[in-house]
PDB file of C-alpha atoms and ligand atoms in Angstrom:
ATOM      1  CA  MET A   1      -0.904  -8.984  -3.371  1.00  0.00           C
ATOM      2  CA  ASP A   2      -2.204  -5.970  -5.281  1.00  0.00           C
ATOM      3  CA  THR A   3      -3.988  -7.313  -8.337  1.00  0.00           C
ATOM      4  CA  THR A   4      -5.137  -3.866  -9.512  1.00  0.00           C
ATOM      5  CA  VAL A   5      -1.800  -3.503 -11.333  1.00  0.00           C
ATOM      6  CA  TYR A   6      -2.908  -6.135 -13.810  1.00  0.00           C
ATOM      7  CA  VAL A   7      -5.078  -4.598 -16.484  1.00  0.00           C
ATOM      8  CA  PRO A   8      -5.702  -5.510 -20.097  1.00  0.00           C
ATOM      9  CA  SER A   9      -3.823  -3.159 -22.318  1.00  0.00           C
ATOM     10  CA  GLY A  10      -3.231  -1.786 -25.748  1.00  0.00           C
ATOM     11  CA  PRO A  11      -5.037   0.490 -28.115  1.00  0.00           C
ATOM     12  CA  THR A  12      -8.452  -0.446 -29.450  1.00  0.00           C
ATOM     13  CA  PRO A  13      -7.985  -2.741 -32.439  1.00  0.00           C
ATOM     14  CA  GLY A  14      -8.405  -0.783 -35.634  1.00  0.00           C
ATOM     15  CA  THR A  15      -7.045   2.442 -34.120  1.00  0.00           C
ATOM     16  CA  PRO A  16      -4.790   4.055 -36.728  1.00  0.00           C
ATOM     17  CA  PRO A  17      -1.071   4.009 -35.934  1.00  0.00           C
ATOM     18  CA  PRO A  18      -0.051   7.047 -33.906  1.00  0.00           C
ATOM     19  CA  THR A  19       1.820   9.998 -35.370  1.00  0.00           C
ATOM     20  CA  GLY A  20       3.738  11.468 -32.443  1.00  0.00           C
ATOM     21  CA  GLY A  21       5.436  10.418 -29.219  1.00  0.00           C
ATOM     22  CA  VAL A  22       5.356   6.760 -30.189  1.00  0.00           C
ATOM     23  CA  ALA A  23       8.591   5.096 -31.282  1.00  0.00           C
ATOM     24  CA  SER A  24       7.226   1.723 -32.300  1.00  0.00           C
ATOM     25  CA  SER A  25       3.814   0.168 -32.605  1.00  0.00           C
ATOM     26  CA  ALA A  26       1.912  -2.884 -33.742  1.00  0.00           C
ATOM     27  CA  ARG A  27      -1.569  -3.046 -35.248  1.00  0.00           C
ATOM     28  CA  GLY A  28      -3.247  -6.420 -35.583  1.00  0.00           C
ATOM     29  CA  LEU A  29       0.250  -7.848 -35.786  1.00  0.00           C
ATOM     30  CA  THR A  30       0.083 -11.561 -36.582  1.00  0.00           C
ATOM     31  CA  LYS A  31       2.809 -14.088 -37.326  1.00  0.00           C
ATOM     32  CA  VAL A  32       2.166 -17.674 -38.304  1.00  0.00           C
ATOM     33  CA  TYR A  33       5.197 -19.933 -38.693  1.00  0.00           C
ATOM     34  CA  GLY A  34       4.837 -23.016 -40.880  1.00  0.00           C
ATOM     35  CA  GLN A  35       1.776 -24.294 -42.659  1.00  0.00           C
ATOM     36  CA  GLY A  36      -1.125 -26.674 -42.290  1.00  0.00           C
ATOM     37  CA  ALA A  37      -1.120 -28.926 -39.259  1.00  0.00           C
ATOM     38  CA  ALA A  38       2.357 -27.693 -38.269  1.00  0.00           C
ATOM     39  CA  ALA A  39       1.376 -24.005 -38.270  1.00  0.00           C
ATOM     40  CA  VAL A  40       2.147 -22.041 -35.104  1.00  0.00           C
ATOM     41  CA  ARG A  41       0.407 -18.725 -34.497  1.00  0.00           C
ATOM     42  CA  ALA A  42       3.286 -17.029 -32.661  1.00  0.00           C
ATOM     43  CA  LEU A  43       1.580 -13.614 -32.636  1.00  0.00           C
ATOM     44  CA  ASP A  44      -2.152 -13.205 -32.820  1.00  0.00           C
ATOM     45  CA  GLY A  45      -3.440  -9.711 -33.552  1.00  0.00           C
ATOM     46  CA  VAL A  46      -1.175  -7.670 -31.285  1.00  0.00           C
ATOM     47  CA  ASP A  47      -2.035  -3.985 -30.825  1.00  0.00           C
ATOM     48  CA  VAL A  48       0.495  -2.061 -28.765  1.00  0.00           C
ATOM     49  CA  ASP A  49       2.297   1.301 -28.727  1.00  0.00           C
ATOM     50  CA  PHE A  50       5.766   1.902 -27.280  1.00  0.00           C
ATOM     51  CA  ALA A  51       6.379   5.492 -26.202  1.00  0.00           C
ATOM     52  CA  ALA A  52       9.444   7.356 -27.429  1.00  0.00           C
ATOM     53  CA  GLY A  53      11.923   8.152 -24.659  1.00  0.00           C
ATOM     54  CA  ALA A  54      10.679   5.300 -22.491  1.00  0.00           C
ATOM     55  CA  PHE A  55      12.143   2.022 -21.262  1.00  0.00           C
ATOM     56  CA  THR A  56       9.631  -0.790 -21.771  1.00  0.00           C
ATOM     57  CA  ALA A  57      10.041  -4.430 -20.761  1.00  0.00           C
ATOM     58  CA  ILE A  58       8.204  -7.283 -22.473  1.00  0.00           C
ATOM     59  CA  MET A  59       7.553 -10.367 -20.375  1.00  0.00           C
ATOM     60  CA  GLY A  60       5.680 -13.608 -20.767  1.00  0.00           C
ATOM     61  CA  PRO A  61       6.126 -17.375 -20.729  1.00  0.00           C
ATOM     62  CA  SER A  62       8.596 -19.117 -23.035  1.00  0.00           C
ATOM     63  CA  GLY A  63       7.053 -19.361 -26.489  1.00  0.00           C
ATOM     64  CA  SER A  64       4.575 -16.529 -25.872  1.00  0.00           C
ATOM     65  CA  GLY A  65       5.938 -14.577 -28.866  1.00  0.00           C
ATOM     66  CA  LYS A  66       8.267 -12.025 -27.259  1.00  0.00           C
ATOM     67  CA  SER A  67      11.194 -12.488 -29.652  1.00  0.00           C
ATOM     68  CA  THR A  68       8.842 -12.732 -32.614  1.00  0.00           C
ATOM     69  CA  LEU A  69       7.247  -9.406 -31.647  1.00  0.00           C
ATOM     70  CA  MET A  70      10.644  -7.705 -31.366  1.00  0.00           C
ATOM     71  CA  HIS A  71      11.822  -9.164 -34.682  1.00  0.00           C
ATOM     72  CA  LEU A  72       8.734  -7.923 -36.507  1.00  0.00           C
ATOM     73  CA  LEU A  73       8.876  -4.462 -34.883  1.00  0.00           C
ATOM     74  CA  ALA A  74      12.566  -4.187 -35.842  1.00  0.00           C
ATOM     75  CA  GLY A  75      12.042  -5.240 -39.440  1.00  0.00           C
ATOM     76  CA  LEU A  76      14.067  -8.446 -39.015  1.00  0.00           C
ATOM     77  CA  ASP A  77      11.136 -10.596 -40.109  1.00  0.00           C
ATOM     78  CA  GLN A  78       7.857 -10.071 -41.936  1.00  0.00           C
ATOM     79  CA  ALA A  79       4.378 -10.196 -40.473  1.00  0.00           C
ATOM     80  CA  THR A  80       1.819 -12.673 -41.787  1.00  0.00           C
ATOM     81  CA  SER A  81      -0.798  -9.934 -41.405  1.00  0.00           C
ATOM     82  CA  GLY A  82      -1.210  -6.671 -39.557  1.00  0.00           C
ATOM     83  CA  GLU A  83       1.350  -3.924 -39.367  1.00  0.00           C
ATOM     84  CA  ALA A  84       4.585  -3.099 -37.564  1.00  0.00           C
ATOM     85  CA  VAL A  85       5.256   0.637 -37.477  1.00  0.00           C
ATOM     86  CA  LEU A  86       8.550   2.360 -36.617  1.00  0.00           C
ATOM     87  CA  GLY A  87       7.744   5.980 -35.797  1.00  0.00           C
ATOM     88  CA  THR A  88       5.320   6.622 -38.627  1.00  0.00           C
ATOM     89  CA  THR A  89       6.931   4.188 -41.105  1.00  0.00           C
ATOM     90  CA  ARG A  90       4.773   1.171 -41.916  1.00  0.00           C
ATOM     91  CA  LEU A  91       7.328  -1.582 -42.413  1.00  0.00           C
ATOM     92  CA  SER A  92       5.112  -3.558 -44.815  1.00  0.00           C
ATOM     93  CA  THR A  93       5.388  -0.687 -47.325  1.00  0.00           C
ATOM     94  CA  LEU A  94       9.191  -0.969 -47.550  1.00  0.00           C
ATOM     95  CA  ASP A  95      11.123  -2.946 -50.163  1.00  0.00           C
ATOM     96  CA  ASP A  96      14.201  -4.978 -49.187  1.00  0.00           C
ATOM     97  CA  GLY A  97      16.635  -2.101 -49.698  1.00  0.00           C
ATOM     98  CA  ALA A  98      14.583   0.307 -47.608  1.00  0.00           C
ATOM     99  CA  LEU A  99      14.183  -2.327 -44.882  1.00  0.00           C
ATOM    100  CA  THR A 100      17.938  -2.894 -44.797  1.00  0.00           C
ATOM    101  CA  ARG A 101      18.541   0.850 -44.446  1.00  0.00           C
ATOM    102  CA  LEU A 102      15.898   1.107 -41.738  1.00  0.00           C
ATOM    103  CA  ARG A 103      17.539  -1.705 -39.751  1.00  0.00           C
ATOM    104  CA  ARG A 104      20.947  -0.085 -40.194  1.00  0.00           C
ATOM    105  CA  ASP A 105      20.016   3.528 -39.486  1.00  0.00           C
ATOM    106  CA  ARG A 106      16.976   3.503 -37.221  1.00  0.00           C
ATOM    107  CA  VAL A 107      17.160   0.369 -35.095  1.00  0.00           C
ATOM    108  CA  GLY A 108      19.706  -0.970 -32.599  1.00  0.00           C
ATOM    109  CA  PHE A 109      19.900  -4.523 -31.263  1.00  0.00           C
ATOM    110  CA  VAL A 110      21.270  -6.107 -28.138  1.00  0.00           C
ATOM    111  CA  PHE A 111      21.184  -9.906 -27.922  1.00  0.00           C
ATOM    112  CA  GLN A 112      21.646 -12.315 -25.049  1.00  0.00           C
ATOM    113  CA  SER A 113      24.812 -13.626 -26.707  1.00  0.00           C
ATOM    114  CA  PHE A 114      26.576 -10.217 -27.164  1.00  0.00           C
ATOM    115  CA  ASN A 115      27.452 -10.976 -30.841  1.00  0.00           C
ATOM    116  CA  LEU A 116      30.714  -9.001 -30.836  1.00  0.00           C
ATOM    117  CA  LEU A 117      33.371  -9.560 -33.508  1.00  0.00           C
ATOM    118  CA  PRO A 118      36.252 -11.366 -31.721  1.00  0.00           C
ATOM    119  CA  MET A 119      39.117  -9.917 -33.778  1.00  0.00           C
ATOM    120  CA  PHE A 120      38.003  -6.308 -33.265  1.00  0.00           C
ATOM    121  CA  THR A 121      38.742  -4.094 -30.269  1.00  0.00           C
ATOM    122  CA  ALA A 122      35.894  -2.820 -28.125  1.00  0.00           C
ATOM    123  CA  GLU A 123      36.115   0.552 -29.859  1.00  0.00           C
ATOM    124  CA  ALA A 124      36.024  -0.981 -33.351  1.00  0.00           C
ATOM    125  CA  ASN A 125      33.034  -3.095 -32.342  1.00  0.00           C
ATOM    126  CA  ILE A 126      31.206  -0.008 -31.065  1.00  0.00           C
ATOM    127  CA  LEU A 127      31.919   1.900 -34.279  1.00  0.00           C
ATOM    128  CA  LEU A 128      31.028  -0.973 -36.606  1.00  0.00           C
ATOM    129  CA  PRO A 129      27.460   0.178 -37.472  1.00  0.00           C
ATOM    130  CA  LEU A 130      28.835   3.567 -38.593  1.00  0.00           C
ATOM    131  CA  GLU A 131      31.599   1.850 -40.537  1.00  0.00           C
ATOM    132  CA  LEU A 132      29.026  -0.275 -42.359  1.00  0.00           C
ATOM    133  CA  ALA A 133      26.896   2.790 -43.091  1.00  0.00           C
ATOM    134  CA  GLY A 134      29.912   4.793 -44.264  1.00  0.00           C
ATOM    135  CA  ALA A 135      29.028   7.398 -41.631  1.00  0.00           C
ATOM    136  CA  ARG A 136      31.466   9.389 -39.512  1.00  0.00           C
ATOM    137  CA  PRO A 137      31.449   8.909 -35.748  1.00  0.00           C
ATOM    138  CA  ASP A 138      30.099  11.750 -33.635  1.00  0.00           C
ATOM    139  CA  ALA A 139      33.080  12.061 -31.261  1.00  0.00           C
ATOM    140  CA  ALA A 140      31.046  13.707 -28.489  1.00  0.00           C
ATOM    141  CA  TRP A 141      28.384  11.002 -28.610  1.00  0.00           C
ATOM    142  CA  LEU A 142      31.038   8.261 -28.579  1.00  0.00           C
ATOM    143  CA  ASP A 143      32.588   9.917 -25.522  1.00  0.00           C
ATOM    144  CA  THR A 144      29.215  10.130 -23.796  1.00  0.00           C
ATOM    145  CA  LEU A 145      28.486   6.450 -24.437  1.00  0.00           C
ATOM    146  CA  VAL A 146      31.952   5.299 -23.427  1.00  0.00           C
ATOM    147  CA  ASP A 147      31.822   7.273 -20.169  1.00  0.00           C
ATOM    148  CA  THR A 148      28.203   6.421 -19.360  1.00  0.00           C
ATOM    149  CA  LEU A 149      28.918   2.754 -19.942  1.00  0.00           C
ATOM    150  CA  GLY A 150      32.218   2.840 -18.029  1.00  0.00           C
ATOM    151  CA  LEU A 151      34.239   1.562 -21.004  1.00  0.00           C
ATOM    152  CA  ARG A 152      36.982   4.191 -21.114  1.00  0.00           C
ATOM    153  CA  GLN A 153      39.690   1.807 -19.864  1.00  0.00           C
ATOM    154  CA  ARG A 154      38.533  -1.052 -22.097  1.00  0.00           C
ATOM    155  CA  LEU A 155      38.424   0.465 -25.582  1.00  0.00           C
ATOM    156  CA  THR A 156      41.572  -1.265 -26.872  1.00  0.00           C
ATOM    157  CA  HIS A 157      40.622  -4.695 -25.472  1.00  0.00           C
ATOM    158  CA  ARG A 158      39.249  -7.521 -27.572  1.00  0.00           C
ATOM    159  CA  PRO A 159      36.015  -9.252 -26.465  1.00  0.00           C
ATOM    160  CA  SER A 160      37.940 -12.267 -25.069  1.00  0.00           C
ATOM    161  CA  GLU A 161      39.715  -9.848 -22.718  1.00  0.00           C
ATOM    162  CA  LEU A 162      36.454  -8.482 -21.346  1.00  0.00           C
ATOM    163  CA  SER A 163      34.000  -9.804 -18.745  1.00  0.00           C
ATOM    164  CA  GLY A 164      30.490 -10.750 -19.844  1.00  0.00           C
ATOM    165  CA  GLY A 165      29.107  -7.538 -18.393  1.00  0.00           C
ATOM    166  CA  GLN A 166      31.759  -5.462 -20.179  1.00  0.00           C
ATOM    167  CA  GLN A 167      31.052  -7.261 -23.459  1.00  0.00           C
ATOM    168  CA  GLN A 168      27.353  -6.555 -23.096  1.00  0.00           C
ATOM    169  CA  ARG A 169      28.115  -2.875 -22.371  1.00  0.00           C
ATOM    170  CA  VAL A 170      30.149  -2.774 -25.604  1.00  0.00           C
ATOM    171  CA  ALA A 171      27.173  -4.329 -27.402  1.00  0.00           C
ATOM    172  CA  ILE A 172      24.899  -1.650 -25.909  1.00  0.00           C
ATOM    173  CA  ALA A 173      27.257   1.139 -27.005  1.00  0.00           C
ATOM    174  CA  ARG A 174      27.282  -0.417 -30.487  1.00  0.00           C
ATOM    175  CA  ALA A 175      23.465  -0.484 -30.488  1.00  0.00           C
ATOM    176  CA  LEU A 176      23.332   3.191 -29.478  1.00  0.00           C
ATOM    177  CA  ILE A 177      26.188   4.647 -31.555  1.00  0.00           C
ATOM    178  CA  ALA A 178      24.078   5.504 -34.605  1.00  0.00           C
ATOM    179  CA  LYS A 179      21.389   7.051 -32.342  1.00  0.00           C
ATOM    180  CA  PRO A 180      18.683   4.686 -33.529  1.00  0.00           C
ATOM    181  CA  ASP A 181      15.027   5.526 -32.965  1.00  0.00           C
ATOM    182  CA  VAL A 182      14.633   2.348 -30.905  1.00  0.00           C
ATOM    183  CA  VAL A 183      16.994  -0.119 -29.234  1.00  0.00           C
ATOM    184  CA  PHE A 184      15.567  -3.647 -29.037  1.00  0.00           C
ATOM    185  CA  ALA A 185      17.211  -5.840 -26.412  1.00  0.00           C
ATOM    186  CA  ASP A 186      16.289  -9.547 -26.260  1.00  0.00           C
ATOM    187  CA  GLU A 187      17.186 -10.913 -22.820  1.00  0.00           C
ATOM    188  CA  PRO A 188      20.307  -8.709 -22.597  1.00  0.00           C
ATOM    189  CA  THR A 189      21.073  -9.946 -19.075  1.00  0.00           C
ATOM    190  CA  GLY A 190      20.296 -13.615 -19.763  1.00  0.00           C
ATOM    191  CA  ASN A 191      23.983 -14.610 -19.838  1.00  0.00           C
ATOM    192  CA  LEU A 192      25.171 -12.347 -17.029  1.00  0.00           C
ATOM    193  CA  ASP A 193      25.646 -12.846 -13.305  1.00  0.00           C
ATOM    194  CA  SER A 194      23.349 -10.701 -11.176  1.00  0.00           C
ATOM    195  CA  ARG A 195      25.933  -7.942 -10.590  1.00  0.00           C
ATOM    196  CA  SER A 196      26.820  -7.530 -14.272  1.00  0.00           C
ATOM    197  CA  GLY A 197      23.124  -7.787 -15.095  1.00  0.00           C
ATOM    198  CA  ALA A 198      22.319  -4.970 -12.684  1.00  0.00           C
ATOM    199  CA  GLU A 199      25.063  -2.838 -14.282  1.00  0.00           C
ATOM    200  CA  VAL A 200      23.710  -3.432 -17.771  1.00  0.00           C
ATOM    201  CA  LEU A 201      20.153  -2.666 -16.653  1.00  0.00           C
ATOM    202  CA  SER A 202      21.096   0.576 -14.963  1.00  0.00           C
ATOM    203  CA  PHE A 203      23.004   1.590 -18.127  1.00  0.00           C
ATOM    204  CA  LEU A 204      19.964   0.817 -20.262  1.00  0.00           C
ATOM    205  CA  ARG A 205      17.843   2.907 -17.915  1.00  0.00           C
ATOM    206  CA  ARG A 206      20.358   5.765 -17.998  1.00  0.00           C
ATOM    207  CA  SER A 207      20.428   5.668 -21.773  1.00  0.00           C
ATOM    208  CA  VAL A 208      16.700   6.379 -21.627  1.00  0.00           C
ATOM    209  CA  ARG A 209      16.592   8.841 -18.693  1.00  0.00           C
ATOM    210  CA  GLU A 210      19.786  10.787 -19.392  1.00  0.00           C
ATOM    211  CA  LEU A 211      20.479  10.226 -23.074  1.00  0.00           C
ATOM    212  CA  GLY A 212      16.877  10.353 -24.272  1.00  0.00           C
ATOM    213  CA  ARG A 213      16.897   6.985 -26.053  1.00  0.00           C
ATOM    214  CA  THR A 214      14.035   4.499 -26.441  1.00  0.00           C
ATOM    215  CA  VAL A 215      14.590   0.934 -25.244  1.00  0.00           C
ATOM    216  CA  ILE A 216      12.325  -2.119 -25.572  1.00  0.00           C
ATOM    217  CA  MET A 217      13.678  -5.131 -23.684  1.00  0.00           C
ATOM    218  CA  VAL A 218      12.559  -8.732 -23.342  1.00  0.00           C
ATOM    219  CA  THR A 219      13.326 -10.293 -19.988  1.00  0.00           C
ATOM    220  CA  HIS A 220      12.270 -13.264 -17.843  1.00  0.00           C
ATOM    221  CA  ASP A 221      13.428 -11.605 -14.645  1.00  0.00           C
ATOM    222  CA  PRO A 222      10.929  -9.506 -12.607  1.00  0.00           C
ATOM    223  CA  THR A 223      13.804  -7.608 -10.984  1.00  0.00           C
ATOM    224  CA  ALA A 224      15.168  -6.702 -14.430  1.00  0.00           C
ATOM    225  CA  ALA A 225      11.702  -5.696 -15.609  1.00  0.00           C
ATOM    226  CA  ALA A 226      11.360  -3.354 -12.632  1.00  0.00           C
ATOM    227  CA  TYR A 227      14.130  -1.167 -14.120  1.00  0.00           C
ATOM    228  CA  ALA A 228      11.717  -0.290 -16.935  1.00  0.00           C
ATOM    229  CA  ASP A 229       9.050   2.420 -16.997  1.00  0.00           C
ATOM    230  CA  ARG A 230       6.446  -0.087 -18.091  1.00  0.00           C
ATOM    231  CA  VAL A 231       5.990  -3.831 -18.467  1.00  0.00           C
ATOM    232  CA  VAL A 232       3.910  -5.309 -21.288  1.00  0.00           C
ATOM    233  CA  LEU A 233       2.832  -8.909 -20.735  1.00  0.00           C
ATOM    234  CA  LEU A 234       2.431 -11.388 -23.586  1.00  0.00           C
ATOM    235  CA  ALA A 235       0.685 -14.759 -23.424  1.00  0.00           C
ATOM    236  CA  ASP A 236      -0.068 -17.062 -26.345  1.00  0.00           C
ATOM    237  CA  GLY A 237       0.876 -14.377 -28.854  1.00  0.00           C
ATOM    238  CA  ARG A 238      -1.486 -11.794 -27.389  1.00  0.00           C
ATOM    239  CA  ILE A 239      -1.107  -8.773 -25.134  1.00  0.00           C
ATOM    240  CA  ALA A 240      -2.190  -9.996 -21.722  1.00  0.00           C
ATOM    241  CA  GLY A 241      -1.331  -7.141 -19.376  1.00  0.00           C
ATOM    242  CA  ASP A 242       0.305  -3.791 -18.896  1.00  0.00           C
ATOM    243  CA  ILE A 243       2.007  -2.494 -15.751  1.00  0.00           C
ATOM    244  CA  ALA A 244       3.094   1.138 -15.340  1.00  0.00           C
ATOM    245  CA  ASP A 245       6.062   1.994 -13.081  1.00  0.00           C
ATOM    246  CA  PRO A 246       6.598  -1.674 -12.244  1.00  0.00           C
ATOM    247  CA  THR A 247       8.005  -2.948  -8.992  1.00  0.00           C
ATOM    248  CA  PRO A 248       9.266  -6.554  -8.787  1.00  0.00           C
ATOM    249  CA  ASP A 249       6.165  -7.410  -6.698  1.00  0.00           C
ATOM    250  CA  ALA A 250       3.790  -5.857  -9.233  1.00  0.00           C
ATOM    251  CA  VAL A 251       5.521  -7.786 -12.031  1.00  0.00           C
ATOM    252  CA  LEU A 252       5.256 -11.053 -10.079  1.00  0.00           C
ATOM    253  CA  ALA A 253       1.558 -10.376  -9.477  1.00  0.00           C
ATOM    254  CA  GLY A 254       1.071  -9.759 -13.206  1.00  0.00           C
ATOM    255  CA  LEU A 255       2.899 -12.980 -14.102  1.00  0.00           C
ATOM    256  CA  ASP A 256       0.812 -14.906 -11.548  1.00  0.00           C
ATOM    257  CA  ALA A 257      -2.353 -13.537 -13.135  1.00  0.00           C
ATOM    258  CA  LEU A 258      -1.004 -14.740 -16.514  1.00  0.00           C
ATOM    259  CA  ARG A 259      -0.532 -18.259 -15.195  1.00  0.00           C
ATOM    260  CA  THR A 260      -4.173 -18.300 -14.089  1.00  0.00           C
ATOM    261  CA  LEU A 261      -5.161 -17.103 -17.559  1.00  0.00           C
ATOM    262  CA  GLU A 262      -3.001 -19.752 -19.213  1.00  0.00           C
ATOM    263  CA  THR A 263      -4.657 -22.649 -17.488  1.00  0.00           C
ATOM    264  CA  THR A 264      -8.016 -21.515 -18.894  1.00  0.00           C
ATOM    265  CA  SER A 265      -7.000 -20.587 -22.455  1.00  0.00           C
ATOM    266  CA  GLU A 266      -6.360 -22.520 -25.648  1.00  0.00           C
ATOM    267  CA  PRO A 267      -2.817 -23.301 -26.788  1.00  0.00           C
ATOM    268  CA  ALA A 268      -1.475 -20.960 -29.480  1.00  0.00           C
ATOM    269  CA  VAL A 269      -1.397 -23.624 -32.154  1.00  0.00           C
ATOM    270  CA  THR A 270      -3.561 -23.218 -35.215  1.00  0.00           C
ATOM    271  CA  ALA A 271      -4.498 -25.490 -38.044  1.00  0.00           C
TER     272      ALA A 271
HETATM  273  N1  ATP B 301      11.456 -19.709 -37.058  1.00  0.00           N
HETATM  274  C1  ATP B 301      10.434 -20.342 -36.456  1.00  0.00           C
HETATM  275  N2  ATP B 301       9.798 -21.381 -37.062  1.00  0.00           N
HETATM  276  C2  ATP B 301       8.767 -21.997 -36.485  1.00  0.00           C
HETATM  277  N3  ATP B 301       8.270 -21.672 -35.279  1.00  0.00           N
HETATM  278  C3  ATP B 301       8.849 -20.647 -34.622  1.00  0.00           C
HETATM  279  C4  ATP B 301       9.968 -19.937 -35.163  1.00  0.00           C
HETATM  280  N4  ATP B 301      10.341 -18.991 -34.295  1.00  0.00           N
HETATM  281  C5  ATP B 301       9.502 -19.093 -33.247  1.00  0.00           C
HETATM  282  N5  ATP B 301       8.604 -20.082 -33.436  1.00  0.00           N
HETATM  283  C6  ATP B 301       7.511 -20.481 -32.533  1.00  0.00           C
HETATM  284  O1  ATP B 301       6.744 -19.321 -32.287  1.00  0.00           O
HETATM  285  C7  ATP B 301       6.359 -19.255 -30.906  1.00  0.00           C
HETATM  286  C8  ATP B 301       6.883 -17.957 -30.305  1.00  0.00           C
HETATM  287  O2  ATP B 301       8.310 -18.021 -30.285  1.00  0.00           O
HETATM  288  P1  ATP B 301       9.199 -16.826 -29.706  1.00  0.00           P
HETATM  289  O3  ATP B 301      10.599 -17.169 -29.992  1.00  0.00           O
HETATM  290  O4  ATP B 301       8.685 -15.535 -30.197  1.00  0.00           O
HETATM  291  O5  ATP B 301       8.863 -16.960 -28.138  1.00  0.00           O
HETATM  292  P2  ATP B 301       9.544 -16.212 -26.906  1.00  0.00           P
HETATM  293  O6  ATP B 301       8.413 -15.621 -26.118  1.00  0.00           O
HETATM  294  O7  ATP B 301      10.623 -15.305 -27.351  1.00  0.00           O
HETATM  295  O8  ATP B 301      10.130 -17.449 -26.083  1.00  0.00           O
HETATM  296  P3  ATP B 301      11.461 -17.538 -25.169  1.00  0.00           P
HETATM  297  O9  ATP B 301      11.081 -16.890 -23.866  1.00  0.00           O
HETATM  298  O10 ATP B 301      11.644 -19.016 -25.000  1.00  0.00           O
HETATM  299  O11 ATP B 301      12.586 -16.868 -25.884  1.00  0.00           O
HETATM  300  C9  ATP B 301       6.898 -20.512 -30.261  1.00  0.00           C
HETATM  301  O12 ATP B 301       5.875 -21.490 -30.254  1.00  0.00           O
HETATM  302  C10 ATP B 301       8.023 -20.922 -31.183  1.00  0.00           C
HETATM  303  O13 ATP B 301       8.222 -22.308 -31.145  1.00  0.00           O
HETATM  304 MG1   MG B 302      12.706 -15.291 -27.101  1.00  0.00          MG
END
């Protein structure tokens, strides 16, 4: 097994946030849940940059802080210390109103559980973010998404009339409709069979390669991660590896190296 793919990653701590070509970044990003003896250090000084126009996968053991990292980067939750930066916007400088607008206008989300509104058609679900923002749909962009995602014949269907894979494609179109700076996807294939999962992953990749979007995806599946341009590994709330142009084998080797690390490191629980 080629272990040279496993290298420590991330910018030098203290490096100022970047100004160009980076869609999302973290500097010293730390999140502690709870207090006192029950405190959990879910993220511990994470420094990482995610390139614009790239598809990045985040992997790591359960509880390693993947969802927490995405939530902080997307402005869904606040850091305990350190900084989450979207483009050049430091999220800690924003008040509640500005954060709400940032989440609405500059960030898209795809969740494992689809989160579609059951009474709405596929088309209405896709257009919902624009509806909420009072913005008009860009008809050409809607067409591009619908065709790229193979949803043309499904636009008038309600979620209950769609397969899991189709529902997740609707959720992806909804995440992309407002052309957000970054789409965050947390285990988007976790509830899908392998064929639907492969469809969703190739659509995510196409949205990056052909539509110029930026996607950051959490996954547990090395095959899914291999669709990405890069895999960032997390362990115990810290960046633990970085793999460029991942293959499933390279990802497995990186995860194996993590397991070795884990057996020699402290648990991520702090007093
Ligand atoms: N709201 C919360 N309150 C308290 N602890 C939390 C909260 N959310 C997460 N944690 C803890 O923070 C740590 C990181 O959780 P997180 O959900 O980020 O992990 P994850 O890598 O996404 O795991 P999984 O692969 O299981 O989804 C875990 O120890 C978790 O128990
Ligand atoms: Mg998670």
